[in-house]
Each structure stands twice: as structure tokens, then as C-alpha cells.
Coordinates of C-alpha atoms in Angstrom, one line a residue:
M1 CA 46.7 -42.2 -53.3
G2 CA 43.5 -43.0 -54.8
L3 CA 43.0 -44.9 -52.3
I4 CA 43.5 -43.2 -49.5
M5 CA 42.4 -40.7 -50.6
P6 CA 39.6 -41.4 -53.2
V7 CA 38.0 -37.8 -52.5
E8 CA 39.8 -34.9 -51.4
L9 CA 38.1 -32.1 -50.2
D10 CA 38.9 -28.2 -51.4
T11 CA 37.1 -25.5 -49.3
H12 CA 36.5 -22.1 -49.4
P13 CA 34.5 -21.4 -46.2
I14 CA 33.1 -17.5 -46.1
G15 CA 35.3 -15.2 -43.8
N16 CA 38.4 -18.1 -42.8
P17 CA 40.1 -19.1 -45.8
W18 CA 42.1 -20.4 -43.2
T19 CA 39.9 -22.7 -41.6
N20 CA 41.4 -22.1 -38.4
Y21 CA 39.4 -22.6 -35.6
R22 CA 40.5 -20.1 -32.9
I23 CA 38.5 -17.7 -35.1
Y24 CA 35.4 -19.8 -35.5
L25 CA 35.8 -20.9 -31.3
M26 CA 37.3 -17.4 -29.6
S27 CA 35.5 -14.4 -31.6
T28 CA 31.4 -15.9 -29.7
L29 CA 33.3 -17.8 -27.0
I30 CA 35.3 -15.3 -25.3
P31 CA 31.4 -12.4 -24.9
A32 CA 30.1 -15.6 -23.8
I33 CA 32.2 -16.6 -20.6
I34 CA 32.1 -12.3 -19.9
A35 CA 28.3 -11.9 -20.6
F36 CA 27.9 -15.6 -17.8
I37 CA 30.0 -13.7 -15.7
S38 CA 28.3 -10.2 -15.5
Q39 CA 25.1 -13.3 -15.0
L40 CA 26.2 -14.5 -12.3
H41 CA 26.8 -11.4 -10.5
T42 CA 23.2 -10.0 -10.5
V43 CA 21.7 -12.3 -9.4
Y44 CA 25.1 -12.8 -6.6
L45 CA 24.6 -8.7 -6.5
I46 CA 19.8 -8.7 -5.6
G47 CA 21.0 -12.3 -3.3
R48 CA 23.2 -10.6 -1.2
E49 CA 21.3 -7.3 -0.7
R50 CA 18.3 -10.5 0.4
Q51 CA 20.7 -11.7 2.9
E52 CA 22.6 -8.5 4.1
R53 CA 19.1 -7.8 4.7
T54 CA 19.7 -4.3 3.2
L55 CA 17.1 -4.7 0.3
R56 CA 14.6 -2.5 2.0
N57 CA 16.9 0.1 2.5
L58 CA 18.1 0.2 -0.8
M59 CA 14.8 0.3 -1.9
R60 CA 14.2 3.5 0.7
K61 CA 17.0 5.5 -0.9
S62 CA 15.1 5.1 -4.6
G63 CA 12.0 6.2 -3.4
N64 CA 10.9 2.8 -3.4
N65 CA 11.4 2.4 -7.3
T66 CA 12.2 -0.9 -7.8
V67 CA 14.0 -0.4 -11.5
K68 CA 15.6 2.7 -10.2
A69 CA 17.4 1.0 -7.5
L70 CA 18.2 -1.8 -9.3
F71 CA 19.3 -0.1 -12.2
G72 CA 22.0 1.9 -9.5
K73 CA 23.0 -1.0 -8.2
L74 CA 23.6 -2.7 -11.6
F75 CA 25.2 0.2 -13.7
P76 CA 28.9 0.2 -12.3
Y77 CA 29.2 -3.5 -13.4
T78 CA 27.5 -3.2 -16.3
V79 CA 30.3 -0.6 -17.1
H80 CA 32.8 -3.0 -15.9
Y81 CA 31.3 -5.5 -17.8
S82 CA 31.3 -3.8 -21.4
F83 CA 34.5 -2.6 -21.2
L84 CA 35.6 -6.3 -20.8
V85 CA 34.2 -7.6 -24.4
L86 CA 34.8 -4.1 -25.8
L87 CA 38.5 -5.3 -25.2
A88 CA 38.1 -8.8 -26.1
N89 CA 37.4 -7.5 -29.5
L90 CA 39.7 -5.0 -29.5
V91 CA 42.7 -7.7 -29.3
M92 CA 39.9 -10.6 -31.2
F93 CA 39.5 -8.0 -34.6
G94 CA 42.7 -5.5 -33.6
F95 CA 45.8 -7.9 -32.4
M96 CA 45.1 -11.2 -33.3
H97 CA 44.1 -9.9 -36.9
F98 CA 40.4 -12.0 -36.8
P99 CA 37.9 -10.6 -40.0
M100 CA 35.7 -7.9 -39.7
S101 CA 34.5 -7.9 -42.9
G102 CA 31.3 -5.2 -41.8
N103 CA 31.6 -2.0 -39.7
W104 CA 33.3 -2.7 -36.4
L105 CA 31.6 0.8 -35.0
L106 CA 27.9 -1.5 -35.8
M107 CA 29.7 -5.5 -34.4
V108 CA 30.7 -2.7 -30.9
L109 CA 26.7 -1.6 -31.0
V110 CA 26.3 -5.2 -30.5
S111 CA 28.7 -6.2 -28.0
L112 CA 27.4 -3.4 -25.6
L113 CA 24.2 -4.9 -25.7
L114 CA 24.7 -8.3 -24.4
I115 CA 26.1 -7.1 -21.5
P116 CA 22.3 -4.8 -20.3
A117 CA 20.7 -7.8 -21.6
A118 CA 22.7 -10.8 -20.4
Q119 CA 22.3 -8.9 -16.6
C120 CA 18.4 -8.4 -17.1
A121 CA 18.8 -12.9 -17.4
G122 CA 19.3 -12.3 -13.8
V123 CA 17.1 -9.5 -12.3
L124 CA 14.3 -11.6 -13.5
I125 CA 15.8 -15.3 -12.3
S126 CA 16.5 -13.4 -9.3
G127 CA 12.6 -11.1 -8.6
C128 CA 11.1 -14.9 -9.7
I129 CA 13.6 -16.5 -6.7
P130 CA 14.6 -15.1 -3.5
D131 CA 16.0 -17.4 -2.4
P132 CA 19.7 -16.8 -3.3
P133 CA 21.1 -19.9 -3.4
L134 CA 19.1 -21.0 -5.9
A135 CA 19.2 -18.6 -8.1
M136 CA 22.3 -18.2 -7.9
G137 CA 21.9 -22.4 -9.5
I138 CA 19.2 -21.6 -11.7
C139 CA 22.1 -19.0 -12.9
A140 CA 24.5 -20.8 -13.5
V141 CA 22.9 -24.1 -15.2
Y142 CA 21.0 -21.3 -17.7
A143 CA 24.4 -19.9 -18.6
A144 CA 25.9 -22.8 -18.7
L145 CA 22.8 -23.9 -21.5
S146 CA 24.2 -21.2 -23.5
F147 CA 27.2 -22.3 -25.0
S148 CA 25.7 -25.4 -25.7
L149 CA 22.3 -23.1 -27.4
S150 CA 23.8 -20.1 -28.9
G151 CA 25.2 -22.6 -32.4
F152 CA 28.8 -21.8 -32.3
S153 CA 29.4 -25.4 -31.8
F154 CA 26.1 -26.9 -33.0
P155 CA 24.0 -25.7 -35.8
V156 CA 21.0 -25.4 -34.2
E157 CA 19.1 -25.8 -37.1
A158 CA 20.4 -29.3 -36.7
M159 CA 18.9 -29.5 -33.2
P160 CA 14.8 -30.7 -32.1
H161 CA 12.2 -28.3 -33.1
F162 CA 12.4 -27.7 -29.0
F163 CA 15.5 -26.7 -29.0
D164 CA 15.9 -24.5 -32.1
S165 CA 12.9 -22.2 -30.5
L166 CA 14.9 -22.3 -26.8
S167 CA 17.3 -21.0 -28.1
W168 CA 15.9 -17.6 -29.0
L169 CA 15.7 -17.1 -25.2
Y170 CA 19.2 -17.0 -24.0
P171 CA 21.2 -13.2 -25.5
I172 CA 24.4 -15.2 -26.8
R173 CA 22.3 -16.1 -28.6
H174 CA 21.0 -13.0 -30.8
Y175 CA 24.9 -12.0 -30.5
Y176 CA 26.4 -14.1 -32.0
L177 CA 23.5 -13.8 -34.9
A178 CA 25.3 -10.6 -35.8
Y179 CA 28.1 -11.5 -35.1
R180 CA 28.2 -13.3 -38.4
D181 CA 26.3 -11.0 -39.9
I182 CA 27.9 -7.9 -39.6
A183 CA 31.3 -9.6 -38.9
I184 CA 31.3 -13.0 -41.6
F185 CA 29.2 -11.7 -44.2
G186 CA 29.8 -8.3 -44.3
N187 CA 26.0 -7.1 -44.0
G188 CA 25.0 -4.3 -42.6
L189 CA 22.1 -3.0 -39.5
D190 CA 19.7 -3.7 -43.0
Q191 CA 20.4 -7.5 -41.5
C192 CA 21.4 -7.4 -38.1
W193 CA 18.6 -5.5 -37.4
S194 CA 16.5 -8.3 -35.3
S195 CA 19.6 -9.5 -33.3
I196 CA 19.7 -6.1 -32.1
V197 CA 16.1 -5.9 -31.7
S198 CA 15.9 -8.7 -30.0
L199 CA 18.9 -7.9 -27.2
L200 CA 17.0 -4.7 -26.4
L201 CA 13.9 -6.3 -25.8
F202 CA 15.6 -8.3 -22.8
G203 CA 15.0 -4.6 -20.9
L204 CA 11.5 -6.1 -21.2
V205 CA 12.6 -8.9 -19.2
F206 CA 14.1 -6.3 -16.6
L207 CA 11.4 -4.8 -15.5
I208 CA 9.5 -8.2 -15.6
G209 CA 11.8 -8.8 -12.6
A210 CA 12.1 -6.4 -11.3
K211 CA 8.1 -6.2 -11.3
M212 CA 8.6 -9.4 -9.3
M213 CA 10.7 -7.9 -6.7
D214 CA 8.3 -5.7 -5.5
L215 CA 5.8 -8.4 -5.1
N216 CA 7.3 -10.5 -3.0
L217 CA 9.1 -7.5 -1.2
N218 CA 5.1 -6.6 -1.0
K219 CA 4.2 -10.1 0.2
K220 CA 6.7 -10.4 3.2
Q221 CA 5.8 -7.5 4.5
L222 CA 2.1 -8.8 3.8
S223 CA 3.3 -12.2 6.4

């Protein structure tokens, strides 16, 4: 045995002593997929308004307030996808008994912030790219890269510095950091507040995307 296995590993991973790969994978991958679909759906909804030439009608109903129009359009889907994320957490941390060392209410808060943050990124893409098919393609590439740059499949710290900086542009990265602090390490708000604030800051992305939509509409009117 000394020749076959000269070094025997005795590992005790924090939060996952069974070294169950399902816990590492599903706890972040499932919310990431739901966020990815919600973001792509956001771009599709705005693009469909453009293709069917109903965007101006939507603006008139909202009093030419782009923020109000987008909020009213996306809010039902925000509720829908937030429910799916909470249901996924219930299945993983409840029925499947994934480790939850911290406060589950704090984890619920982070889950509820993930979907609006992903939708805000979708609004920015739609606002900057008026062409619906191109916007859908850019959104798909952006969301697909989040699986690699979020850190749950490969440590971000081991990536080149450029990708380390790029990872902060993805909502799922901040969700993963909050999940790690709350569920695995059992930390409270004093440790994961930066991830929560980062998810809230995507609201500024929403405002920028709304402003870009205003500019695109004004250009069409002038032309």
C-alpha cells in the first residue's frame, strides 16, 4: 500500500464533510440557471415590444416614464422567477438537507435580490443594443460566461487578474459569495453585506439601461 498510495488524504471540507459534489454544484448552478433565463427573458420582452412596434404605446401608458414602463412590464416576471429561486432553495436546503450554517432568512433576502439584479443587466443590454436579435445574442454570451466567472466551478482567485475584475460584473458572482458566507461559513450580515450591496447596485444599471432606451427612442423621433 505504501507504493500504491504513498500519501493518504484526510480531508475535512468546511460545510461539506461528505465531499458531496452535488452540494457544490447544485447550490449555485440552479439559481444561476434561473437568473440566466430571467435575464434572457427580459431582453426578449423588451425586444418583442420593439419588433411589434408597441414600445411607444407602452411609453404612453406609463406617461412617457421609461422606468415606470419597464417596472410595470417586468414586475410579474420578477415575482415568477423569484418564486422559482425560493422554491429551489426550499428543495435544496429543506428536502435535500444541504448544509445551511447561517440564517436562512438572510439567504432568502439574497435570493430575492438575485433575480432583479439579473433583470437589470438585461435592461442595460436592451437599452444599449436596440436590435433585438443582436441583444439576445449578446445577453446569451454574457450570461453563459457567468457560469465560468462566478467562481463556483473554478476559483476566481486563480484566474488572471483581468478575469478576476470581470467577475464582479455578474450578479451570480455576488450571490455565490453571499451563499458561501451564509450557508457554508455561517456568517451574518456583517460579513456578507458587501455582496448584498453589490446586488443592490445593479439598480443603477437599470437606470442606465432606461436612459439608453430614452435616447434610442429620441433618435428615432428625430429621424
